């Protein structure tokens, strides 16, 4: 049996809250129980929102919770070349096209909403001629690079993933439409980098919040297109606030640091999140 590899992959764009504690502790418990490794990955592709003090706090808060992770820690901002290479592979098979619309235009022309509730891009830029694309890029217009979803699904056919407690789940990547693979301001996207990194780091088991359940359809598609192995998935319950809403990094009350400053112990945190 190969040794299972788990990862906790927060973004340093705020302080960790009780929901992160649940995710990190579930990963740590599975790694311990299954004789596996636990990796820490810092998902910091968005330089405008990520800050060194939040990254430092991730290390401190996890250590305080009693979590032990392996070195080295992978910081996504140091690996843009890996994501560019994956993008180049998708380009070479003709699955990537530039789109120039503003956020406002995308919302106005939307063809519905994606599983996150964001406007679903209707694919207008796919119709631009090569000459027009080149002219606009040469003129310095900002653009995102998108996946041609219909063509991608045509290549992979039907896909499934393995979900803990459910078994085989049918993937539905079409629900995401022509997703952004590289943003206007960042040469990659969450979806592309997570898939590349899980493969490069040999992650066998992805344990993360239920808010990313539907993203797994897209992750399976990208894995299939890039020839990457598929980890097994476990999407866990979310920690919610008094009104039933998912916790946010902007709410101080549920931040691990605030709770610690008020005298909470790591045992109290476990109790608060029902572990
Ligand atoms: N970086 C993501 C987050 O903080 C988690 C990504 C993942 O676990 O796949 O929500």
Coordinates of C-alpha atoms and ligand atoms in Angstrom, one line a residue:
X1 CA 0.0 0.0 0.0
X2 CA 1.3 3.5 -0.8
X3 CA 1.3 5.9 2.1
X4 CA -1.7 8.2 1.9
X5 CA -1.0 11.9 1.5
X6 CA -3.4 14.6 2.8
X7 CA -3.2 18.3 2.5
X8 CA -4.7 21.4 4.2
X9 CA -4.7 24.2 1.7
X10 CA -5.7 27.6 3.1
X11 CA -5.5 31.0 1.4
X12 CA -3.7 33.6 3.5
X13 CA -6.3 36.3 2.8
X14 CA -7.6 36.4 6.4
X15 CA -7.3 34.7 9.7
X16 CA -8.3 31.0 10.1
X17 CA -11.7 30.5 11.6
X18 CA -13.5 27.5 13.2
X19 CA -14.3 26.1 9.7
X20 CA -10.6 25.9 8.9
X21 CA -10.0 24.3 12.3
X22 CA -12.5 21.6 11.4
X23 CA -10.9 21.0 8.0
X24 CA -7.3 20.9 9.4
X25 CA -8.2 18.7 12.3
X26 CA -10.1 16.2 10.1
X27 CA -7.1 16.0 7.7
X28 CA -4.8 15.5 10.6
X29 CA -7.0 12.8 12.1
X30 CA -7.2 10.9 8.9
X31 CA -3.4 11.2 8.3
X32 CA -2.7 9.9 11.8
X33 CA -5.3 7.1 11.6
X34 CA -4.2 5.9 8.2
X35 CA -0.4 6.3 8.7
X36 CA -0.3 9.0 6.1
X37 CA 1.4 12.4 5.6
X38 CA -0.2 15.8 6.1
X39 CA 1.0 18.6 3.9
X40 CA 0.4 22.3 4.3
X41 CA -0.1 24.3 1.1
X42 CA -0.5 28.0 1.0
X43 CA -2.9 29.1 -1.8
X44 CA -1.6 32.6 -2.4
X45 CA -2.0 33.1 -6.1
X46 CA -3.9 36.3 -5.5
X47 CA -1.2 38.9 -4.5
X48 CA -3.8 41.6 -3.9
X49 CA -5.6 39.7 -1.2
X50 CA -2.9 37.6 0.4
X51 CA -0.7 39.0 3.2
X52 CA 2.5 37.7 4.9
X53 CA 0.9 38.3 8.4
X54 CA -2.0 36.0 7.5
X55 CA 0.4 33.4 6.3
X56 CA 2.4 33.6 9.5
X57 CA -0.8 33.4 11.5
X58 CA -1.7 30.1 9.6
X59 CA 1.4 28.5 11.0
X60 CA 0.8 29.8 14.5
X61 CA -2.8 28.9 14.6
X62 CA -2.3 25.3 13.3
X63 CA 0.6 24.7 15.7
X64 CA -1.6 26.0 18.6
X65 CA -4.3 23.5 17.5
X66 CA -1.7 20.7 17.9
X67 CA -1.4 20.0 14.2
X68 CA 1.8 18.7 12.8
X69 CA 2.6 19.0 9.1
X70 CA 5.5 17.9 6.9
X71 CA 8.1 20.3 5.5
X72 CA 8.3 21.7 2.9
X73 CA 5.3 23.9 2.7
X74 CA 4.3 24.6 -0.9
X75 CA 3.5 28.2 -1.6
X76 CA 1.6 28.5 -4.9
X77 CA 3.0 32.0 -5.7
X78 CA 6.4 30.3 -6.1
X79 CA 5.2 27.9 -8.7
X80 CA 3.5 29.9 -11.5
X81 CA 5.7 28.1 -14.0
X82 CA 4.0 24.8 -13.1
X83 CA 0.6 26.3 -13.8
X84 CA 1.8 27.9 -17.0
X85 CA 3.0 24.5 -18.2
X86 CA -0.4 22.9 -17.5
X87 CA -2.1 25.8 -19.3
X88 CA 0.2 25.3 -22.3
X89 CA -0.8 21.6 -22.4
X90 CA -4.5 22.6 -22.6
X91 CA -3.8 25.3 -25.2
X92 CA -1.9 22.8 -27.3
X93 CA -5.0 20.6 -27.5
X94 CA -7.0 23.6 -28.5
X95 CA -9.1 23.9 -25.4
X96 CA -8.3 27.5 -24.3
X97 CA -9.5 30.8 -25.7
X98 CA -9.1 34.5 -24.5
X99 CA -12.1 36.5 -23.3
X100 CA -12.1 40.2 -22.9
X101 CA -15.4 41.1 -21.2
X102 CA -15.6 43.1 -18.0
X103 CA -17.2 41.7 -14.9
X104 CA -20.2 43.9 -15.6
X105 CA -20.6 42.6 -19.2
X106 CA -20.3 39.0 -18.0
X107 CA -23.1 39.5 -15.5
X108 CA -25.3 41.2 -18.1
X109 CA -24.8 38.5 -20.7
X110 CA -24.9 35.6 -18.2
X111 CA -26.4 32.3 -19.3
X112 CA -27.5 31.5 -15.7
X113 CA -25.4 30.9 -12.7
X114 CA -22.6 28.4 -11.9
X115 CA -22.6 26.1 -8.9
X116 CA -21.1 28.9 -6.8
X117 CA -24.0 31.2 -7.8
X118 CA -21.7 33.4 -9.9
X119 CA -22.8 34.5 -13.4
X120 CA -22.3 31.7 -15.9
X121 CA -20.2 33.0 -18.9
X122 CA -22.2 32.6 -22.1
X123 CA -19.1 31.9 -24.3
X124 CA -19.3 35.0 -26.5
X125 CA -15.6 35.4 -27.0
X126 CA -15.3 31.9 -28.5
X127 CA -16.8 33.3 -31.7
X128 CA -14.0 35.9 -32.1
X129 CA -11.7 35.2 -35.1
X130 CA -8.1 34.5 -34.5
X131 CA -7.1 37.8 -36.1
X132 CA -9.5 39.7 -33.8
X133 CA -8.1 37.9 -30.7
X134 CA -4.6 38.7 -31.8
X135 CA -5.4 42.3 -32.6
X136 CA -7.0 42.9 -29.1
X137 CA -4.2 41.2 -27.3
X138 CA -1.6 43.2 -29.2
X139 CA -3.5 46.4 -28.4
X140 CA -3.0 45.5 -24.7
X141 CA -6.6 44.7 -23.8
X142 CA -6.8 42.7 -20.6
X143 CA -8.1 39.2 -21.0
X144 CA -8.8 36.0 -19.2
X145 CA -8.1 32.5 -20.6
X146 CA -11.1 30.2 -20.6
X147 CA -11.7 26.5 -21.0
X148 CA -13.8 25.5 -24.0
X149 CA -16.1 23.3 -21.9
X150 CA -18.0 21.6 -24.7
X151 CA -14.7 20.6 -26.5
X152 CA -13.2 19.4 -23.2
X153 CA -16.1 17.2 -22.3
X154 CA -16.1 15.9 -25.9
X155 CA -12.5 14.7 -25.2
X156 CA -12.9 13.1 -21.8
X157 CA -16.4 11.7 -22.0
X158 CA -18.2 11.0 -18.7
X159 CA -16.2 11.2 -15.5
X160 CA -16.8 10.2 -11.9
X161 CA -15.0 10.7 -8.6
X162 CA -14.8 8.7 -5.4
X163 CA -16.5 10.5 -2.4
X164 CA -16.1 9.1 1.1
X165 CA -19.4 7.6 2.3
X166 CA -21.0 7.9 -1.2
X167 CA -18.8 5.9 -3.5
X168 CA -18.7 6.8 -7.2
X169 CA -20.2 10.3 -8.0
X170 CA -21.0 11.4 -11.5
X171 CA -19.1 14.6 -12.4
X172 CA -21.0 17.5 -14.0
X173 CA -18.3 19.9 -15.2
X174 CA -20.7 21.4 -17.8
X175 CA -22.5 23.2 -14.9
X176 CA -19.4 25.5 -14.7
X177 CA -19.4 26.5 -18.4
X178 CA -16.3 28.0 -20.0
X179 CA -14.4 28.6 -16.7
X180 CA -11.5 30.9 -16.3
X181 CA -8.2 29.0 -16.2
X182 CA -6.0 32.1 -16.0
X183 CA -7.3 35.4 -14.7
X184 CA -6.7 38.8 -16.1
X185 CA -4.5 39.7 -13.2
X186 CA -3.1 36.3 -12.2
X187 CA -1.5 33.8 -14.7
X188 CA -3.6 30.9 -13.2
X189 CA -6.8 30.2 -11.3
X190 CA -7.8 28.4 -8.1
X191 CA -9.1 25.4 -10.1
X192 CA -6.0 25.0 -12.3
X193 CA -3.5 25.4 -9.5
X194 CA -5.2 23.1 -7.1
X195 CA -5.4 20.3 -9.6
X196 CA -1.7 20.7 -10.7
X197 CA -0.5 20.9 -7.1
X198 CA -2.5 17.9 -5.8
X199 CA -0.8 15.9 -8.5
X200 CA 2.7 17.3 -8.1
X201 CA 2.5 16.8 -4.3
X202 CA 1.2 13.2 -4.7
X203 CA -2.0 14.0 -2.8
X204 CA -4.1 10.8 -2.6
X205 CA -7.0 12.1 -0.4
X206 CA -8.5 15.5 -0.6
X207 CA -10.4 16.4 2.6
X208 CA -12.1 19.8 2.4
X209 CA -15.3 21.6 3.0
X210 CA -18.6 20.8 1.4
X211 CA -18.5 24.3 -0.3
X212 CA -16.0 22.7 -2.8
X213 CA -18.1 19.6 -3.5
X214 CA -19.3 20.9 -6.9
X215 CA -15.8 22.2 -7.9
X216 CA -14.7 18.5 -7.8
X217 CA -16.5 18.0 -11.1
X218 CA -14.3 20.6 -12.7
X219 CA -11.2 19.2 -10.9
X220 CA -11.9 15.7 -12.3
X221 CA -12.2 17.2 -15.8
X222 CA -8.9 19.1 -15.6
X223 CA -7.2 16.0 -14.2
X224 CA -8.5 13.9 -17.1
X225 CA -7.4 16.5 -19.7
X226 CA -3.9 16.8 -18.1
X227 CA -3.4 13.1 -17.6
X228 CA -3.2 13.5 -13.8
X229 CA -4.2 10.9 -11.2
X230 CA -7.5 11.4 -9.4
X231 CA -7.3 11.6 -5.6
X232 CA -10.2 10.3 -3.5
X233 CA -12.4 13.1 -2.0
X234 CA -14.1 13.7 1.3
X235 CA -16.2 16.9 1.6
X236 CA -17.0 17.6 5.2
X237 CA -19.8 19.5 6.8
X238 CA -19.4 23.3 7.1
X239 CA -19.3 25.1 10.4
X240 CA -22.1 27.7 10.4
X241 CA -22.8 30.8 12.5
X242 CA -25.9 31.4 14.6
X243 CA -28.0 32.3 11.6
X244 CA -27.0 29.1 9.7
X245 CA -24.5 30.9 7.4
X246 CA -21.1 29.7 6.4
X247 CA -18.3 31.4 8.4
X248 CA -16.4 34.2 6.7
X249 CA -12.8 35.3 7.2
X250 CA -14.1 38.8 7.8
X251 CA -16.0 37.8 11.0
X252 CA -13.6 38.3 13.9
X253 CA -15.8 36.4 16.4
X254 CA -15.0 33.0 15.0
X255 CA -11.4 33.6 14.1
X256 CA -9.1 31.2 16.0
X257 CA -6.9 34.1 17.1
X258 CA -9.7 36.0 18.7
X259 CA -11.0 32.9 20.5
X260 CA -7.4 32.2 21.7
X261 CA -7.0 35.8 22.9
X262 CA -10.3 35.4 24.9
X263 CA -8.7 32.4 26.7
X264 CA -10.1 29.5 24.6
X265 CA -7.9 26.4 24.6
X266 CA -7.5 24.1 21.6
X267 CA -9.7 21.6 23.4
X268 CA -12.4 24.3 23.5
X269 CA -12.1 24.7 19.8
X270 CA -12.6 21.0 19.2
X271 CA -15.7 21.1 21.4
X272 CA -17.1 24.2 19.6
X273 CA -16.9 22.4 16.2
X274 CA -18.3 19.2 17.5
X275 CA -15.2 17.0 17.4
Ligands
LIG1 N1 -7.7 27.4 -0.8 C1 -9.0 26.9 -0.6 C2 -9.7 27.6 0.5 O1 -9.1 28.2 1.3 C3 -9.2 25.4 -0.4 C4 -8.8 24.6 -1.6 C5 -9.0 23.1 -1.5 O2 -9.0 22.6 -0.4 O3 -9.1 22.5 -2.5 O4 -10.9 27.6 0.6

